[in-house]
Amino acid sequence: MKTMKITGQRGLVEAVLGLALLLGVFQSAYSIHFEVKDPLNSTCISADLFINFTVEYKVADKQEKVSFSLPNTASTDASSTCGKENATAPLLVIKFGNSHSLSINFTKLPLHYQVDELVFTYNLSDKELFPGATENGTKEVSSKNTAITAATNYSYKCVNPHLVAMGNVNVTFYNVSLEAYLNNRTVSLNATSCSEDTQPTSRPTTPSTTATPTTAPITPKTPDMGDYSVNTSSGAACILAKMGLQLNVTYIKKDDKEVSYEFNIDPKHVAVNGTCSNSSAVLILSSDIVYLLFNFTLNATASTFYLGQVFVNATVPDSKEPRFIVDSDKLSYLKTTTHKSYKCKSKQTLEIARNFSIDTYNLQIQAFDIDENKFGPAVECSEDQNGMLVPIVVGACLAGLVLIVLVAYLIGRKRSHAGYQTI
Ligand SMILES: *[C@@H]1O[C@H](CO)[C@@H](O)[C@H](O)[C@H]1NC(C)=O
Ligand SMILES: *[C@@H]1O[C@H](CO)[C@@H](O)[C@H](O)[C@H]1NC(C)=O
Ligand SMILES: *[C@@H]1O[C@H](CO)[C@@H](O)[C@H](O)[C@H]1NC(C)=O
Ligand SMILES: *[C@@H]1O[C@H](CO)[C@@H](O)[C@H](O)[C@H]1NC(C)=O
Ligand SMILES: *[C@@H]1O[C@H](CO)[C@@H](O)[C@H](O)[C@H]1NC(C)=O
Ligand SMILES: *[C@@H]1O[C@H](CO)[C@@H](O)[C@H](O)[C@H]1NC(C)=O
Ligand SMILES: *[C@@H]1O[C@H](CO)[C@@H](O)[C@H](O)[C@H]1NC(C)=O
Ligand SMILES: *[C@@H]1O[C@H](CO)[C@@H](O)[C@H](O)[C@H]1NC(C)=O
Ligand SMILES: *[C@@H]1O[C@H](CO)[C@@H](O)[C@H](O)[C@H]1NC(C)=O
């Protein structure tokens, strides 16, 4: 009777919680909370997360697979640290059970931060978790390809499962809200979402399936147009841009084959950042898979601006290197007189490096002196002017044809008149 009552109560509790979950009210209450503080008790890392693990291990001479979730008894290990500015990086170490731990290493880049490395340490002697394990003692696996990144002062959010594969261990995060470099702030309401949330169709399959199939990258459709601006602290724009962007990266895959991979910048899913100074204006578009920086330079003596530098840091599929990084700072593209804007409706390819190019579509861009936060008079690219050539030539041909017909008609009339006269 007693057990009946308990299960009955649990059923009710589950129904209530289920309803709450359905309403999305208590979703965060389900995650396990971790915090890292510095010696002065100011919080530098705050994390709410759920993690499922799948570990393959040896039993006799067979491979067994076990799946378990991070228990809610998991806690922040004392080895966690806020690090020291410019010296050591912040680190969150989560410990649970009999000496199992997950350490999450952060690094900061100019305008975003990321999980640099994930290390999972597990104790095969824990026969409750790893029944029948042949080996005992602790093992360690790690990954530097976590694709967990957010813009500075933004939190990282990922509701859908986000898989980090580490050989025989799969770590799947879900319902995650995470922020590092807090400096005692509360977690930001602004969030960078993971690609699993922003592109639900490309969600990975269940984490229990081991190898994810590597489909050959296909050329994506024409990119969507984005409107981007970077403002000075006084609110005046120093960069105004309207453009569709497609990136073409060439890299070495895990199987040592070189491939080209094209992907679009989706304006709806990038954070826009930047800086304005007297002689350089920087536009940064970032998401969890790409960080793209355009640096415009002002030549004050010539009264021109141009694209002088492009930096990219991207995650590309099945790559041998954890990240695709290119930094080209000797460029001279889109050169335009100040107070004017550069316009190119045609697709234009900017060769940034041997292994990296950017295709722009419907581009209009202006940097530095921008009057009334609006584009100045447009300077058209040569591609568009060549495009104008065709209608001009066709028009001229038509005009010529009309003229010939007219002349032929007049001559014909004159001849027939002459004919009548002779009769
Ligand atoms: C930090 O917080 C802990 C626990 O709340 C407390 O024991 C400790 O004295 C605090 N340290 C400082 C420097 O405030
Ligand atoms: C691993 O687990 C076993 C059994 O639970 C325990 O006795 C041992 O102390 C653990 N190893 C470490 C390094 O703590
Ligand atoms: C570890 O493994 C060895 C042999 O494989 C065994 O003799 C020993 O008892 C094991 N230790 C523990 C703590 O399970
Ligand atoms: C994680 O594991 C729990 C319990 O094993 C399961 O109910 C849940 O669906 C899993 N979630 C994901 C995202 O794999
Ligand atoms: C810059 O200012 C314009 C107009 O004042 C505004 O619409 C735009 O959102 C601002 N851009 C940023 C990145 O704050
Ligand atoms: C991408 O770049 C590679 C290498 O430069 C080139 O061979 C390929 O044609 C480019 N793809 C597209 C769609 O332009
Ligand atoms: C930038 O411009 C401001 C205002 O025009 C001026 O006060 C400042 O000295 C300039 N800085 C540099 C490094 O030229
Ligand atoms: C932009 O380029 C200028 C040189 O033209 C350089 O001084 C500056 O550091 C660059 N900015 C960034 C963010 O790389
Ligand atoms: C600026 O333009 C002038 C004239 O075209 C040129 O001589 C000079 O080298 C340019 N300066 C820079 C820093 O590019």
XYZ file of C-alpha atoms and ligand atoms in Angstrom:
549
model
C 0.000 0.000 0.000
C 2.768 2.345 1.020
C 4.665 1.931 -2.240
C 1.438 2.454 -4.156
C 0.951 5.763 -2.407
C 4.510 6.844 -3.143
C 4.252 6.011 -6.819
C 0.901 7.765 -6.904
C 2.445 10.883 -5.425
C 5.415 10.676 -7.730
C 3.032 10.392 -10.660
C 1.329 13.588 -9.574
C 4.647 15.369 -9.047
C 5.833 14.210 -12.454
C 2.616 15.387 -14.073
C 2.963 18.831 -12.481
C 6.636 19.077 -13.427
C 5.846 17.798 -16.898
C 3.233 20.520 -17.303
C 5.695 23.131 -16.028
C 8.274 21.848 -18.503
C 5.680 21.992 -21.262
C 4.990 25.606 -20.365
C 8.748 26.186 -20.349
C 8.492 27.782 -16.905
C 10.866 25.717 -14.833
C 13.160 24.624 -17.643
C 16.240 26.176 -16.021
C 15.294 24.678 -12.645
C 16.026 21.294 -14.203
C 19.631 22.106 -15.012
C 22.404 21.729 -12.480
C 24.007 24.981 -11.423
C 27.758 25.565 -11.132
C 29.610 28.708 -10.193
C 33.288 29.627 -9.987
C 34.357 32.497 -7.742
C 37.636 34.272 -7.238
C 39.236 34.744 -3.773
C 37.161 37.922 -3.317
C 33.991 35.907 -3.954
C 33.148 37.563 -7.259
C 31.684 35.157 -9.768
C 33.605 34.633 -13.018
C 31.865 31.530 -14.428
C 28.234 30.607 -14.096
C 26.835 27.478 -15.732
C 23.462 25.777 -15.786
C 23.628 22.533 -17.645
C 22.556 18.990 -18.284
C 25.038 16.467 -19.578
C 24.639 12.909 -20.852
C 27.705 10.713 -21.211
C 28.191 7.619 -23.323
C 31.370 5.687 -22.567
C 32.687 2.648 -24.410
C 34.892 0.415 -22.266
C 36.314 -3.101 -22.229
C 34.533 -6.019 -20.567
C 36.510 -9.269 -20.976
C 37.453 -8.891 -24.672
C 34.294 -7.109 -25.757
C 33.508 -3.393 -25.999
C 30.568 -2.433 -23.796
C 28.767 0.872 -23.915
C 27.257 2.634 -20.924
C 25.147 5.810 -20.849
C 24.566 7.967 -17.804
C 23.559 11.520 -16.961
C 25.415 14.011 -14.821
C 23.901 13.347 -11.379
C 22.420 16.325 -9.537
C 24.873 15.614 -6.721
C 27.634 16.858 -9.057
C 29.474 19.883 -7.709
C 32.116 22.471 -8.525
C 35.577 21.059 -7.757
C 38.012 23.139 -5.710
C 40.518 23.052 -8.598
C 38.191 25.398 -10.509
C 39.667 28.853 -10.921
C 38.972 32.283 -12.316
C 42.558 32.404 -13.561
C 44.656 35.516 -13.762
C 44.220 38.223 -16.371
C 46.557 37.549 -19.344
C 48.268 34.690 -17.463
C 45.993 31.739 -16.699
C 42.576 30.964 -18.127
C 39.391 30.403 -16.167
C 38.484 26.795 -15.568
C 35.333 25.051 -14.345
C 35.878 21.536 -12.996
C 32.747 19.523 -12.294
C 33.184 16.459 -10.076
C 30.768 13.616 -9.434
C 30.665 10.059 -8.067
C 33.922 8.213 -7.428
C 36.514 10.533 -8.943
C 34.824 11.356 -12.233
C 35.312 14.885 -13.492
C 34.731 17.142 -16.452
C 36.949 20.166 -16.830
C 35.917 23.070 -19.030
C 38.721 25.443 -20.084
C 37.891 28.903 -21.397
C 39.853 31.362 -23.511
C 39.136 34.927 -24.416
C 39.641 36.439 -27.855
C 39.283 40.115 -28.774
C 35.499 40.091 -28.899
C 34.380 36.628 -27.955
C 35.270 33.773 -25.667
C 35.107 30.029 -26.144
C 35.531 26.646 -24.510
C 39.046 25.870 -25.592
C 39.275 22.348 -24.266
C 37.050 19.807 -22.603
C 38.685 17.044 -20.534
C 36.727 14.113 -19.134
C 38.371 11.952 -16.462
C 36.608 8.770 -15.411
C 37.364 6.033 -12.910
C 36.932 2.537 -14.349
C 37.281 1.104 -10.839
C 33.796 2.470 -10.159
C 32.065 -0.802 -10.924
C 28.622 0.681 -10.297
C 29.043 2.932 -13.306
C 31.232 0.545 -15.334
C 30.042 -2.959 -14.438
C 32.488 -5.703 -15.335
C 35.207 -3.306 -16.538
C 38.401 -5.212 -17.259
C 40.613 -2.222 -16.590
C 40.605 -0.143 -13.424
C 41.929 3.217 -12.448
C 41.297 6.573 -14.079
C 41.283 7.384 -17.803
C 41.306 10.719 -19.523
C 39.852 11.845 -22.851
C 39.715 15.348 -24.278
C 38.603 17.489 -27.193
C 39.683 20.881 -28.443
C 36.852 21.016 -30.937
C 33.934 21.964 -28.717
C 32.209 24.631 -30.851
C 31.032 26.277 -27.621
C 31.536 30.008 -28.066
C 29.777 33.285 -27.387
C 30.315 36.983 -27.944
C 31.926 38.912 -25.084
C 29.374 39.826 -22.406
C 26.926 37.384 -23.963
C 25.928 34.065 -22.485
C 26.071 30.828 -24.466
C 22.721 29.126 -24.819
C 21.912 25.703 -26.196
C 18.599 23.971 -25.550
C 19.045 21.229 -28.128
C 21.642 18.465 -27.641
C 25.166 19.590 -28.488
C 27.569 16.705 -28.946
C 31.298 16.802 -28.237
C 32.927 13.557 -29.351
C 36.141 12.415 -27.635
C 37.003 9.044 -29.106
C 35.336 6.377 -26.968
C 33.384 8.996 -24.992
C 30.508 11.121 -26.223
C 29.532 14.096 -24.121
C 26.153 15.614 -24.942
C 25.203 18.952 -23.428
C 21.603 20.155 -23.426
C 19.539 22.897 -21.796
C 22.775 24.799 -21.330
C 23.184 28.395 -20.266
C 26.778 29.306 -19.611
C 28.855 32.431 -19.237
C 32.504 33.071 -18.442
C 34.391 36.324 -17.812
C 31.511 37.653 -15.737
C 33.561 39.969 -13.460
C 30.813 39.598 -10.858
C 28.078 40.583 -13.303
C 24.946 38.511 -13.435
C 24.540 36.236 -16.447
C 23.736 38.330 -19.512
C 20.259 38.203 -20.996
C 21.861 38.535 -24.406
C 22.809 35.095 -25.611
C 24.723 33.569 -28.477
C 22.752 30.483 -29.491
C 24.352 27.270 -30.655
C 23.834 26.149 -34.257
C 21.653 23.272 -33.040
C 19.145 25.850 -31.808
C 19.357 28.172 -34.775
C 19.315 25.480 -37.468
C 17.035 22.786 -36.028
C 17.228 20.677 -39.185
C 20.985 20.118 -38.862
C 20.608 18.805 -35.313
C 22.818 15.789 -34.671
C 21.091 12.444 -34.312
C 20.852 10.699 -30.938
C 24.187 10.813 -29.107
C 24.291 7.005 -28.798
C 25.100 6.640 -32.514
C 28.872 6.799 -32.744
C 30.160 8.176 -36.046
C 28.178 11.030 -37.530
C 27.916 10.587 -41.291
C 30.074 13.028 -43.191
C 28.027 14.289 -46.079
C 29.889 16.091 -48.842
C 29.369 19.839 -48.484
C 27.067 21.229 -51.132
C 27.114 24.777 -52.450
C 24.536 26.699 -50.437
C 21.939 29.002 -51.961
C 22.558 32.717 -52.470
C 23.115 34.243 -49.016
C 20.491 36.374 -47.298
C 21.084 40.122 -47.208
C 22.192 41.605 -43.917
C 22.154 45.208 -42.713
C 25.046 45.866 -40.387
C 26.259 48.977 -38.630
C 28.947 49.909 -36.172
C 28.496 53.081 -34.129
C 30.843 55.281 -32.180
C 30.045 55.845 -28.517
C 28.300 59.066 -29.521
C 25.933 57.055 -31.766
C 27.263 58.129 -35.170
C 27.844 55.236 -37.552
C 31.435 54.537 -38.603
C 30.505 51.487 -40.705
C 27.330 50.988 -42.651
C 26.992 47.813 -44.692
C 24.304 46.014 -46.644
C 25.406 42.701 -48.090
C 24.976 38.965 -48.520
C 28.104 36.980 -47.656
C 29.272 33.538 -48.690
C 32.592 32.233 -47.399
C 34.706 29.738 -49.313
C 37.284 27.959 -47.174
C 39.753 25.356 -48.392
C 41.170 23.043 -45.738
C 42.568 19.582 -45.022
C 40.117 16.990 -43.739
C 40.891 14.256 -41.198
C 41.563 11.862 -44.094
C 44.253 14.308 -45.413
C 42.130 15.283 -48.420
C 41.853 18.948 -49.327
C 38.302 20.210 -49.764
C 36.557 23.497 -50.450
C 33.583 24.305 -48.303
C 31.166 27.173 -48.879
C 28.805 28.503 -46.274
C 26.653 31.581 -45.844
C 26.651 34.190 -43.125
C 23.087 34.175 -41.857
C 22.323 37.762 -40.802
C 19.629 36.584 -38.402
C 22.066 34.438 -36.451
C 25.177 36.550 -36.094
C 26.088 38.942 -33.326
C 27.299 42.292 -34.686
C 30.173 44.003 -32.940
C 32.860 46.466 -33.855
C 34.961 49.445 -32.986
C 35.516 52.888 -34.439
C 38.749 54.817 -34.229
C 40.279 57.666 -36.189
C 42.049 55.497 -38.711
C 40.426 52.068 -38.472
C 36.844 50.850 -38.368
C 36.133 47.246 -37.466
C 33.035 45.147 -38.140
C 32.766 41.740 -36.462
C 30.134 39.156 -37.285
C 30.143 36.171 -34.966
C 28.150 33.047 -34.300
C 29.080 29.781 -32.662
C 30.673 28.526 -35.874
C 32.321 31.630 -37.276
C 34.053 34.802 -36.171
C 34.598 37.161 -39.080
C 36.360 40.512 -38.751
C 36.535 43.255 -41.406
C 39.020 46.028 -40.663
C 38.680 49.197 -42.763
C 41.526 51.670 -42.950
C 41.310 55.396 -43.536
C 43.936 57.055 -45.693
C 43.401 60.620 -44.524
C 45.872 62.162 -46.998
C 44.141 60.563 -49.986
C 40.641 60.879 -48.411
C 39.889 57.229 -49.116
C 38.896 54.197 -47.112
C 39.522 50.552 -47.997
C 39.241 47.049 -46.588
C 42.738 46.496 -45.219
C 42.349 43.368 -43.092
C 40.144 40.296 -42.789
C 40.386 37.820 -39.929
C 38.369 34.622 -39.772
C 38.129 31.868 -37.158
C 35.632 29.163 -38.091
C 34.664 25.609 -37.315
C 34.489 23.528 -40.490
C 33.249 19.946 -40.844
C 35.578 17.014 -40.305
C 38.690 19.178 -40.272
C 42.138 17.933 -39.315
C 42.855 21.203 -37.518
C 40.421 22.142 -34.753
C 39.750 25.560 -36.281
C 40.119 27.290 -39.618
C 41.967 30.568 -39.033
C 43.143 33.147 -41.569
C 44.460 36.635 -40.880
C 45.260 38.809 -43.926
C 46.263 42.371 -43.168
C 47.804 43.579 -46.430
C 44.568 43.898 -48.383
C 43.327 46.827 -50.390
C 39.763 46.103 -51.432
C 36.669 48.247 -51.962
C 38.728 51.453 -52.073
C 36.378 54.445 -52.066
C 36.529 58.190 -51.544
C 35.286 59.204 -48.073
C 31.695 60.458 -47.807
C 30.846 58.047 -50.636
C 29.708 54.428 -50.528
C 30.947 51.454 -52.516
C 28.206 49.574 -54.314
C 28.289 46.270 -56.174
C 25.065 44.488 -57.068
C 26.919 41.758 -58.941
C 28.553 38.890 -57.101
C 32.113 39.894 -56.272
C 34.868 37.590 -55.044
C 37.372 38.972 -52.552
C 40.469 36.750 -52.475
C 41.609 36.990 -48.861
C 44.202 34.218 -48.892
C 45.132 31.184 -50.994
C 42.655 29.108 -48.982
C 39.986 31.688 -48.230
C 37.710 33.909 -50.296
C 34.516 35.837 -49.676
C 31.746 36.248 -52.220
C 29.705 39.392 -51.699
C 26.207 39.825 -53.103
C 24.313 43.113 -53.442
C 27.025 44.912 -51.526
C 26.862 48.501 -50.370
C 29.351 49.655 -47.806
C 30.765 52.830 -46.304
C 33.235 53.486 -43.526
C 34.374 56.536 -41.544
C 32.707 59.821 -42.489
C 29.067 58.859 -42.787
C 26.724 61.801 -43.085
C 23.429 61.492 -41.176
C 23.977 57.736 -40.685
C 23.006 57.201 -44.353
C 24.965 55.904 -47.344
C 26.678 58.649 -49.337
C 26.588 58.749 -53.175
C 27.296 55.261 -54.534
C 30.418 54.437 -56.509
C 29.520 51.424 -58.659
C 31.945 48.550 -59.112
C 33.307 47.748 -62.581
C 31.289 44.495 -62.653
C 28.057 46.492 -62.454
C 29.307 48.912 -65.128
C 30.131 45.961 -67.417
C 26.656 44.709 -66.649
C 25.333 48.054 -67.948
C 27.303 47.584 -71.181
C 25.021 44.828 -72.482
C 21.808 46.873 -72.435
C 23.698 49.819 -73.974
C 25.021 47.661 -76.843
C 21.605 46.046 -77.384
C 19.972 49.494 -77.358
C 22.465 50.844 -79.852
C 21.929 47.841 -82.175
C 18.158 48.302 -82.031
C 18.483 52.011 -82.806
C 20.751 51.134 -85.751
C 18.241 48.583 -87.017
C 15.372 51.089 -86.833
C 17.492 53.565 -88.775
C 18.304 51.017 -91.514
C 14.647 50.027 -91.869
C 13.636 53.685 -92.064
C 16.250 54.484 -94.725
C 15.288 51.378 -96.731
C 11.628 52.413 -96.547
C 12.355 55.971 -97.704
C 14.482 54.723 -100.601
C 11.759 52.240 -101.527
C 9.110 55.018 -101.523
C 11.273 57.263 -103.699
C 11.856 54.418 -106.210
C 8.154 53.569 -106.440
C 7.355 57.273 -106.947
C 9.927 57.382 -109.720
C 8.306 54.244 -111.199
C 4.858 55.852 -111.317
C 6.269 58.921 -113.005
C 7.724 56.955 -115.924
C 4.348 55.386 -116.736
C 33.526 34.203 0.546
O 32.369 33.460 0.847
C 32.584 32.416 1.782
C 31.325 31.611 1.929
O 30.182 32.369 1.727
C 33.045 33.015 3.121
O 33.314 31.986 4.059
C 34.308 33.831 2.894
O 34.697 34.471 4.080
C 34.093 34.865 1.792
N 35.364 35.503 1.472
C 35.491 36.813 1.274
C 36.848 37.305 0.967
O 34.523 37.564 1.328
C 37.954 4.920 -8.144
O 36.840 4.212 -7.639
C 37.182 3.256 -6.652
C 35.957 2.435 -6.354
O 34.823 3.216 -6.183
C 37.741 3.972 -5.451
O 38.092 3.051 -4.451
C 38.972 4.762 -5.867
O 39.459 5.525 -4.787
C 38.651 5.662 -7.034
N 39.872 6.244 -7.574
C 40.334 7.446 -7.251
C 41.576 7.881 -7.944
O 39.773 8.131 -6.436
C 42.723 -3.654 -10.557
O 42.989 -4.658 -11.509
C 43.814 -5.691 -11.027
C 44.064 -6.658 -12.161
O 43.460 -6.290 -13.348
C 43.174 -6.403 -9.835
O 44.034 -7.366 -9.338
C 42.883 -5.383 -8.773
O 42.192 -5.965 -7.716
C 42.066 -4.254 -9.331
N 41.910 -3.245 -8.327
C 40.730 -2.744 -7.991
C 40.774 -1.661 -6.944
O 39.697 -3.079 -8.519
C 19.800 12.199 -21.402
O 19.591 11.057 -20.620
C 18.301 10.993 -20.028
C 18.237 9.801 -19.099
O 19.107 8.787 -19.513
C 17.253 10.907 -21.140
O 15.966 10.878 -20.592
C 17.396 12.138 -22.031
O 16.505 12.028 -23.121
C 18.804 12.263 -22.532
N 18.882 13.513 -23.256
C 19.624 13.687 -24.337
C 19.564 15.021 -24.943
O 20.307 12.796 -24.792
C 23.740 52.313 -34.683
O 22.845 53.385 -34.724
C 21.725 53.166 -35.576
C 20.928 54.440 -35.686
O 21.128 55.265 -34.586
C 20.909 52.022 -35.012
O 19.801 51.747 -35.829
C 21.781 50.791 -34.945
O 21.082 49.727 -34.343
C 23.044 51.069 -34.157
N 23.922 49.910 -34.286
C 24.451 49.279 -33.245
C 25.321 48.103 -33.548
O 24.250 49.647 -32.095
C 36.147 27.910 -53.607
O 37.566 28.081 -53.630
C 38.254 27.063 -54.341
C 39.744 27.314 -54.178
O 40.085 28.636 -54.500
C 37.794 27.042 -55.786
O 38.439 26.002 -56.479
C 36.285 26.836 -55.837
O 35.826 26.902 -57.165
C 35.590 27.895 -55.016
N 34.149 27.604 -54.984
C 33.233 28.470 -55.391
C 31.819 28.032 -55.319
O 33.536 29.566 -55.817
C 41.281 61.249 -33.084
O 40.373 62.313 -33.344
C 40.084 63.107 -32.214
C 38.995 64.092 -32.585
O 39.122 64.500 -33.887
C 41.370 63.778 -31.727
O 41.106 64.543 -30.562
C 42.423 62.715 -31.410
O 43.638 63.318 -31.080
C 42.620 61.792 -32.593
N 43.489 60.707 -32.219
C 44.511 60.306 -32.959
C 45.304 59.162 -32.433
O 44.784 60.827 -34.025
C 42.954 47.299 -37.920
O 44.029 47.733 -38.725
C 44.882 48.677 -38.108
C 45.957 49.051 -39.113
O 45.364 49.526 -40.259
C 45.514 48.094 -36.870
O 46.293 49.067 -36.210
C 44.421 47.612 -35.945
O 44.993 46.952 -34.827
C 43.494 46.652 -36.657
N 42.392 46.301 -35.771
C 42.113 45.018 -35.429
C 40.960 44.813 -34.509
O 42.741 44.060 -35.855
C 47.564 57.230 -48.867
O 47.389 57.646 -50.189
C 48.510 58.285 -50.744
C 48.111 58.825 -52.115
O 47.448 57.849 -52.871
C 49.659 57.293 -50.829
O 50.811 57.919 -51.364
C 49.946 56.790 -49.428
O 50.939 55.773 -49.465
C 48.689 56.233 -48.781
N 48.967 55.938 -47.397
C 48.685 54.734 -46.873
C 49.007 54.587 -45.417
O 48.198 53.833 -47.518
